[in-house]
């Protein structure tokens, strides 16, 4: 009888070992926490906002006041709202950090202690919110002749179709090492060449962003004309 009990216990031990091996292979069992940062997500954002000004600028490429103003405008206009676990400030920090450093999802996961799905979801929410925010700042020209033209005999009727002024400007850019030659402008600074149109009240009528700093103004203008005509 003792021999049979020993055999049964040996069989049981082998079964337990086999189940343990299969469970480990299939990923079954208690999950190990992936992210173990000392700072919680809320503490990290608080430290970012209340800490040294260089911390926010280095991470998000904007000062604390500018970042908080952007987040507040998103909330005020109802473009973003706090979720159960992530406040608007953290949502925007994820979005801006990704853009500022052109980071991959896996890097942002580690920085903000969230899963890849969460990072992707809030990045897309913030992107759509920024696109909706554009309508408050980019105003299309009216159909009438601007008063600045119609009331001035020096301009009217020769400039009756003028809607404002067009110009290009260079905005500092932060890009990877391999992309830097394309973004280095004639002054040796990394930038994007931005084309913008404003009306007589200094409201933006049109903005074309994305061109490398090395691109000439004439090339950017040709692209803007082509895009407008093709649309």
Coordinates of C-alpha atoms in Angstrom, one line a residue:
X1 CA 0.0 0.0 0.0
X2 CA 2.8 2.4 0.8
X3 CA 4.4 1.8 -2.6
X4 CA 1.1 2.7 -4.3
X5 CA 0.8 5.9 -2.2
X6 CA 4.4 6.8 -3.2
X7 CA 3.7 6.2 -6.8
X8 CA 0.5 8.3 -6.6
X9 CA 2.4 11.2 -4.9
X10 CA 5.1 11.0 -7.6
X11 CA 2.5 11.0 -10.3
X12 CA 0.8 14.0 -8.7
X13 CA 4.1 15.9 -8.4
X14 CA 4.8 15.3 -12.1
X15 CA 1.3 16.6 -13.0
X16 CA 1.9 19.8 -10.9
X17 CA 5.3 20.3 -12.6
X18 CA 3.8 19.7 -16.0
X19 CA 1.0 22.2 -15.5
X20 CA 3.4 24.8 -14.2
X21 CA 5.6 24.4 -17.3
X22 CA 2.7 24.6 -19.7
X23 CA 1.3 27.6 -17.8
X24 CA 4.6 29.4 -18.0
X25 CA 4.9 28.6 -21.7
X26 CA 1.3 29.9 -22.4
X27 CA 1.7 33.0 -20.2
X28 CA -0.9 31.7 -17.7
X29 CA -0.5 32.7 -14.1
X30 CA 0.0 35.8 -12.0
X31 CA 1.1 38.8 -14.2
X32 CA 4.2 40.6 -13.3
X33 CA 4.0 44.3 -13.3
X34 CA 5.9 45.7 -16.3
X35 CA 6.5 49.3 -15.2
X36 CA 8.0 49.9 -11.8
X37 CA 8.8 53.6 -11.8
X38 CA 9.3 55.2 -8.4
X39 CA 7.0 58.0 -9.4
X40 CA 3.3 57.2 -10.0
X41 CA 1.8 58.6 -13.2
X42 CA 0.2 61.5 -11.3
X43 CA 3.4 62.3 -9.4
X44 CA 5.3 62.3 -12.6
X45 CA 3.0 64.9 -14.2
X46 CA 3.0 67.0 -10.9
X47 CA 6.8 66.9 -10.8
X48 CA 6.9 67.9 -14.5
X49 CA 4.6 71.0 -13.9
X50 CA 5.9 72.0 -10.5
X51 CA 9.6 71.1 -10.9
X52 CA 12.4 73.0 -12.5
X53 CA 11.4 74.8 -15.7
X54 CA 14.1 73.0 -17.7
X55 CA 12.4 69.6 -17.0
X56 CA 9.2 70.6 -18.8
X57 CA 11.0 72.3 -21.6
X58 CA 13.4 69.4 -22.3
X59 CA 10.6 66.8 -22.2
X60 CA 7.8 68.7 -24.0
X61 CA 9.7 71.4 -25.9
X62 CA 7.5 74.1 -24.3
X63 CA 7.5 75.9 -21.0
X64 CA 5.1 75.1 -18.2
X65 CA 2.8 78.1 -18.8
X66 CA 2.4 77.3 -22.5
X67 CA 1.7 73.7 -21.8
X68 CA -0.9 74.4 -19.1
X69 CA -2.6 77.0 -21.3
X70 CA -2.9 74.5 -24.1
X71 CA -4.3 71.8 -21.8
X72 CA -6.7 74.3 -20.2
X73 CA -8.0 75.4 -23.6
X74 CA -8.6 71.8 -24.6
X75 CA -10.7 71.4 -21.5
X76 CA -12.5 74.8 -21.8
X77 CA -13.5 74.1 -25.4
X78 CA -14.6 70.6 -24.5
X79 CA -12.1 69.0 -26.9
X80 CA -10.6 66.8 -24.1
X81 CA -11.9 65.6 -20.8
X82 CA -10.4 63.8 -17.8
X83 CA -10.9 60.1 -17.9
X84 CA -11.2 57.8 -14.8
X85 CA -7.4 57.3 -14.7
X86 CA -5.8 59.9 -16.9
X87 CA -6.3 63.7 -16.6
X88 CA -6.1 66.0 -19.6
X89 CA -2.6 67.3 -18.6
X90 CA -1.2 63.7 -18.8
X91 CA -3.0 63.0 -22.1
X92 CA -1.5 66.2 -23.6
X93 CA 1.9 65.4 -22.1
X94 CA 1.9 62.0 -23.9
X95 CA 0.9 63.6 -27.2
X96 CA 3.4 66.5 -27.0
X97 CA 6.2 64.3 -25.8
X98 CA 5.7 61.9 -28.7
X99 CA 5.8 64.7 -31.2
X100 CA 8.6 66.7 -29.6
X101 CA 11.0 63.7 -29.7
X102 CA 9.5 61.6 -32.6
X103 CA 9.4 58.7 -30.1
X104 CA 8.2 55.2 -30.7
X105 CA 5.2 53.9 -28.8
X106 CA 7.4 51.5 -26.7
X107 CA 9.5 54.5 -25.4
X108 CA 6.5 56.5 -24.5
X109 CA 5.1 53.4 -22.6
X110 CA 8.1 53.3 -20.4
X111 CA 8.2 57.1 -19.9
X112 CA 4.5 57.4 -18.9
X113 CA 3.9 53.9 -17.4
X114 CA 1.0 53.0 -19.6
X115 CA 0.3 50.1 -22.1
X116 CA 0.9 50.5 -25.8
X117 CA -2.9 50.5 -26.4
X118 CA -3.4 53.3 -23.9
X119 CA -0.6 55.4 -25.4
X120 CA -2.0 55.0 -28.9
X121 CA -5.6 55.7 -27.9
X122 CA -4.8 59.0 -26.1
X123 CA -2.3 60.1 -28.8
X124 CA -5.1 59.8 -31.4
X125 CA -7.6 61.6 -29.1
X126 CA -5.2 64.5 -28.7
X127 CA -4.4 64.6 -32.4
X128 CA -8.1 64.9 -33.3
X129 CA -8.6 67.5 -30.6
X130 CA -5.7 69.6 -32.1
X131 CA -7.3 69.4 -35.5
X132 CA -10.6 70.6 -34.1
X133 CA -8.8 73.4 -32.3
X134 CA -7.5 74.7 -35.6
X135 CA -10.9 76.2 -36.6
X136 CA -10.6 78.7 -33.8
X137 CA -7.4 80.1 -35.1
X138 CA -7.3 79.5 -38.8
X139 CA -10.1 81.6 -40.3
X140 CA -11.1 81.5 -44.0
X141 CA -11.3 84.7 -45.8
X142 CA -14.8 86.3 -46.3
X143 CA -16.2 86.7 -49.8
X144 CA -16.3 90.5 -49.7
X145 CA -13.5 93.0 -50.4
X146 CA -11.6 93.8 -47.2
X147 CA -12.4 97.3 -45.8
X148 CA -8.7 98.1 -45.8
X149 CA -8.8 97.7 -49.6
X150 CA -12.2 99.1 -50.5
X151 CA -11.8 102.2 -48.4
X152 CA -8.4 103.2 -49.9
X153 CA -8.4 104.6 -53.4
X154 CA -4.7 103.7 -53.7
X155 CA -5.6 100.0 -53.4
X156 CA -9.1 99.7 -54.8
X157 CA -9.9 98.3 -57.3
X158 CA -6.4 97.0 -58.2
X159 CA -6.1 94.9 -55.1
X160 CA -9.8 94.0 -54.6
X161 CA -8.9 90.2 -54.6
X162 CA -6.2 90.6 -52.0
X163 CA -7.1 88.8 -48.7
X164 CA -4.0 89.5 -46.7
X165 CA -0.3 88.9 -46.6
X166 CA 1.8 85.8 -47.3
X167 CA 5.2 85.0 -45.8
X168 CA 7.4 82.2 -44.7
X169 CA 9.0 81.7 -41.3
X170 CA 11.4 79.1 -39.8
X171 CA 10.3 77.3 -36.7
X172 CA 13.0 75.4 -34.7
X173 CA 12.8 71.6 -35.2
X174 CA 14.1 68.7 -33.2
X175 CA 14.8 65.7 -35.4
X176 CA 16.8 62.5 -35.5
X177 CA 20.5 62.6 -36.5
X178 CA 19.9 61.1 -39.9
X179 CA 17.2 63.7 -40.7
X180 CA 19.2 66.7 -39.6
X181 CA 20.9 67.6 -42.9
X182 CA 17.5 68.0 -44.6
X183 CA 16.2 70.3 -41.8
X184 CA 19.3 72.5 -41.5
X185 CA 18.5 75.9 -43.0
X186 CA 20.9 78.3 -44.7
X187 CA 21.8 79.8 -41.3
X188 CA 22.8 76.4 -40.0
X189 CA 19.8 76.0 -37.7
X190 CA 17.5 73.0 -37.6
X191 CA 14.0 74.2 -38.6
X192 CA 10.8 73.7 -40.5
X193 CA 10.0 76.2 -43.3
X194 CA 6.4 77.3 -42.5
X195 CA 4.3 79.2 -45.0
X196 CA 1.4 81.3 -43.6
X197 CA -1.2 83.7 -44.9
X198 CA -2.8 86.3 -42.5
X199 CA -5.6 88.8 -43.1
X200 CA -5.6 92.5 -42.1
X201 CA -6.6 91.6 -38.6
X202 CA -3.7 89.2 -38.3
X203 CA -5.9 86.1 -38.3
X204 CA -4.4 83.1 -40.0
X205 CA -6.1 82.2 -43.3
X206 CA -3.8 79.4 -44.4
X207 CA -0.8 77.5 -42.9
X208 CA 1.4 75.0 -44.7
X209 CA 3.8 73.2 -42.3
X210 CA 6.1 70.2 -42.6
X211 CA 8.7 71.4 -45.1
X212 CA 12.4 70.9 -44.1
X213 CA 14.4 74.0 -43.3
X214 CA 16.6 73.4 -46.3
X215 CA 13.7 73.9 -48.7
X216 CA 13.5 77.2 -50.5
X217 CA 10.6 79.6 -50.1
X218 CA 9.7 79.3 -53.7
X219 CA 9.5 75.5 -53.5
X220 CA 7.2 75.7 -50.5
X221 CA 5.0 78.3 -52.3
X222 CA 4.8 76.1 -55.4
X223 CA 3.7 73.2 -53.2
X224 CA 1.0 75.4 -51.5
X225 CA -0.4 76.5 -54.9
X226 CA -0.4 72.9 -56.1
X227 CA -2.2 71.7 -53.0
X228 CA -4.9 74.5 -53.2
X229 CA -5.5 73.8 -56.9
X230 CA -5.7 70.1 -56.5
X231 CA -8.3 70.4 -53.7

